[in-house]
Amino acid sequence: MARHIVGIGGTFRPQSSSELLVRAVLSACERMGARVTMFDGAALAALPHFNPESQDRTAAQAAFVAALRDADGIVIGTPGYHGGVSGVVKNAIDLLEDLRGDDRVYFDGMPVGLVVSAAGWQAGGVTLAALRGIVHAMRGWPTPAGIAVNSIAQKPFGADGALIDAGIAAQVDTQARQIMGFRLEQAA
């Protein structure tokens, strides 16, 4: 059975660089045999604010949580807003508190690829580190290869949204190989 890799990321702007980076990693995973699902900026923006006091979920929230329950790996992408994770991405991650009582709690035993697009190197690095901390707190395994793109200095995508930067394409392929090749020895 094909591994299911779920992508989370983007902004309110369709085809944002963070969304395109997540899609690029998902495409590479798909070429390696994965089944992929993408929750882009529009899908994330449609999720109501997470309220830990309420168990009521919209159909969109339930579908998002169900996809993550079924996932074998995750790719999370965010813009680096002032050195932090964007609100729509953080809200989606917060909703995954619904996984706390599952047999596989949160991201336990899953590889998680992380990508950041920021208007500067500092914001990219700081945001990537913040994402790694979030994934660790949720028991996930961040891939060794994280991707941080400086959207001012680098132009990774063409007008059609295709990845045109060979260096970033190599990073995308490396991250996809790490996600698809991840094996966790389960205790007997």
Coordinates of C-alpha atoms in Angstrom, one line a residue:
M1 CA 0.0 0.0 0.0
A2 CA 1.3 3.5 -0.9
R3 CA 2.4 5.7 1.9
H4 CA 0.1 8.7 2.5
I5 CA 2.0 12.0 2.8
V6 CA 0.0 15.1 3.8
G7 CA 1.1 18.6 3.0
I8 CA 0.1 21.6 5.1
G9 CA 1.1 25.1 4.1
G10 CA 0.6 28.3 2.3
T11 CA -0.8 31.7 2.8
F12 CA -4.0 33.6 1.8
R13 CA -2.2 34.3 -1.5
P14 CA -2.8 31.3 -3.9
Q15 CA 0.5 29.9 -5.3
S16 CA 2.5 31.4 -2.5
S17 CA 6.2 30.3 -2.3
S18 CA 5.6 28.3 0.9
E19 CA 2.6 26.5 -0.8
L20 CA 4.6 25.8 -3.9
L21 CA 7.5 24.4 -1.8
V22 CA 5.2 22.0 0.0
R23 CA 3.7 21.0 -3.3
A24 CA 7.2 20.4 -4.8
V25 CA 8.1 18.1 -1.9
L26 CA 4.7 16.3 -2.3
S27 CA 5.3 15.9 -6.0
A28 CA 8.7 14.3 -5.4
C29 CA 7.1 11.9 -2.8
E30 CA 4.4 11.1 -5.4
R31 CA 7.1 10.2 -8.0
M32 CA 8.5 7.8 -5.4
G33 CA 5.1 6.1 -5.0
A34 CA 3.3 8.0 -2.3
R35 CA -0.3 9.0 -2.3
V36 CA -0.5 12.7 -1.3
T37 CA -3.0 15.1 0.1
M38 CA -2.5 18.9 0.2
F39 CA -4.1 21.4 2.6
D40 CA -3.1 24.8 1.0
G41 CA -3.5 28.3 2.3
A42 CA -7.1 28.5 1.2
A43 CA -8.0 25.2 3.0
L44 CA -6.2 26.3 6.1
A45 CA -7.8 29.8 6.1
A46 CA -11.2 28.1 6.0
L47 CA -10.6 26.3 9.3
P48 CA -12.2 28.1 12.2
H49 CA -10.0 29.2 15.0
F50 CA -9.1 26.2 17.2
N51 CA -11.0 26.3 20.5
P52 CA -9.8 23.7 23.0
E53 CA -12.9 24.1 25.0
S54 CA -15.2 22.9 22.2
Q55 CA -15.4 19.4 20.7
D56 CA -17.6 20.6 17.8
R57 CA -15.8 20.4 14.4
T58 CA -16.8 21.6 11.0
A59 CA -16.6 19.2 8.1
A60 CA -13.4 20.9 7.0
Q61 CA -11.8 20.5 10.4
A62 CA -12.9 16.8 10.6
A63 CA -11.5 16.1 7.1
F64 CA -8.2 17.7 8.0
V65 CA -7.8 15.7 11.3
A66 CA -8.8 12.5 9.5
A67 CA -6.2 13.0 6.8
L68 CA -3.5 13.5 9.5
R69 CA -4.7 10.4 11.3
D70 CA -4.2 8.5 8.1
A71 CA -0.8 10.0 7.3
D72 CA 2.5 8.2 7.1
G73 CA 4.4 11.4 6.8
I74 CA 3.9 15.1 6.7
V75 CA 5.3 18.2 5.0
I76 CA 4.7 21.5 6.8
G77 CA 5.4 24.8 5.1
T78 CA 5.0 28.3 6.3
P79 CA 6.1 31.8 5.5
G80 CA 8.5 33.2 8.0
Y81 CA 6.4 36.0 9.5
H82 CA 8.7 38.0 11.8
G83 CA 10.6 34.8 12.6
G84 CA 7.5 32.8 13.4
V85 CA 5.0 30.4 12.0
S86 CA 2.0 32.0 10.2
G87 CA -1.3 32.1 12.0
V88 CA -3.2 29.9 9.5
V89 CA -0.5 27.2 9.8
K90 CA -0.3 27.4 13.6
N91 CA -4.1 27.2 13.8
A92 CA -4.1 24.0 11.7
I93 CA -1.4 22.5 13.9
D94 CA -3.3 23.5 17.0
L95 CA -6.4 21.6 15.7
L96 CA -4.3 18.5 15.7
E97 CA -4.7 18.4 19.5
D98 CA -7.6 16.2 18.5
L99 CA -4.9 13.5 17.9
R100 CA -3.8 13.5 21.6
G101 CA -5.9 10.5 22.6
D102 CA -5.2 8.4 19.5
D103 CA -3.1 5.1 19.6
R104 CA -0.5 7.1 17.6
V105 CA -0.4 10.3 19.5
Y106 CA 0.1 13.4 17.4
F107 CA 3.0 12.8 14.9
D108 CA 4.5 9.9 16.9
G109 CA 6.8 7.8 14.6
M110 CA 6.2 10.0 11.5
P111 CA 8.8 11.8 9.4
V112 CA 8.0 15.5 9.0
G113 CA 9.6 17.6 6.3
L114 CA 9.7 21.3 7.0
V115 CA 9.9 24.2 4.5
V116 CA 10.0 27.9 5.1
S117 CA 9.9 30.8 2.7
A118 CA 10.9 34.2 4.2
A119 CA 12.0 37.6 3.1
G120 CA 15.4 37.2 4.6
W121 CA 17.8 34.5 5.9
Q122 CA 17.3 35.3 9.5
A123 CA 13.5 34.9 9.5
G124 CA 13.9 31.6 7.5
G125 CA 16.3 30.1 9.9
V126 CA 14.5 31.1 13.0
T127 CA 11.2 29.9 11.7
L128 CA 12.6 26.6 10.6
A129 CA 14.0 26.2 14.2
A130 CA 10.5 27.0 15.6
L131 CA 8.9 24.4 13.3
R132 CA 11.4 21.8 14.5
G133 CA 10.5 22.6 18.1
I134 CA 6.8 22.2 17.4
V135 CA 7.3 18.9 15.6
H136 CA 9.4 17.6 18.5
A137 CA 6.7 18.6 21.0
M138 CA 4.2 16.7 18.9
R139 CA 6.5 13.6 18.9
G140 CA 7.4 13.8 15.2
W141 CA 10.7 13.2 13.5
P142 CA 11.8 16.3 11.5
T143 CA 13.8 15.3 8.5
P144 CA 17.5 16.2 8.7
A145 CA 17.0 18.3 5.6
G146 CA 14.9 21.3 6.3
I147 CA 14.4 23.9 3.5
A148 CA 14.6 27.6 4.1
V149 CA 14.3 29.9 1.1
N150 CA 15.1 33.6 1.0
S151 CA 12.3 34.9 -1.2
I152 CA 14.2 38.2 -1.7
A153 CA 17.5 36.7 -2.8
Q154 CA 16.2 33.5 -4.5
K155 CA 13.6 33.1 -7.2
P156 CA 12.9 29.3 -7.0
F157 CA 9.7 29.3 -9.2
G158 CA 8.9 30.4 -12.7
A159 CA 5.8 32.3 -13.6
D160 CA 4.0 29.0 -14.1
G161 CA 4.8 27.9 -10.5
A162 CA 7.3 25.3 -11.7
L163 CA 10.5 24.9 -9.6
I164 CA 13.4 26.4 -11.6
D165 CA 16.2 26.7 -9.1
A166 CA 18.4 23.6 -9.3
G167 CA 19.8 23.9 -5.8
I168 CA 16.4 24.2 -4.2
A169 CA 15.1 21.3 -6.4
A170 CA 18.0 19.2 -5.0
Q171 CA 16.9 20.1 -1.4
V172 CA 13.3 19.2 -2.3
D173 CA 14.4 15.8 -3.6
T174 CA 16.6 15.1 -0.6
Q175 CA 13.8 15.9 1.8
A176 CA 11.3 13.7 -0.2
R177 CA 13.8 10.8 -0.1
Q178 CA 14.2 11.3 3.7
I179 CA 10.4 11.2 4.2
M180 CA 9.9 8.2 2.0
G181 CA 12.9 6.3 3.3
F182 CA 12.1 6.9 7.0
R183 CA 11.9 3.7 9.1
L184 CA 11.2 3.7 12.8
E185 CA 12.1 0.5 14.7
Q186 CA 9.0 -0.2 16.8
A187 CA 9.6 -1.6 20.2
A188 CA 8.3 -5.2 20.5

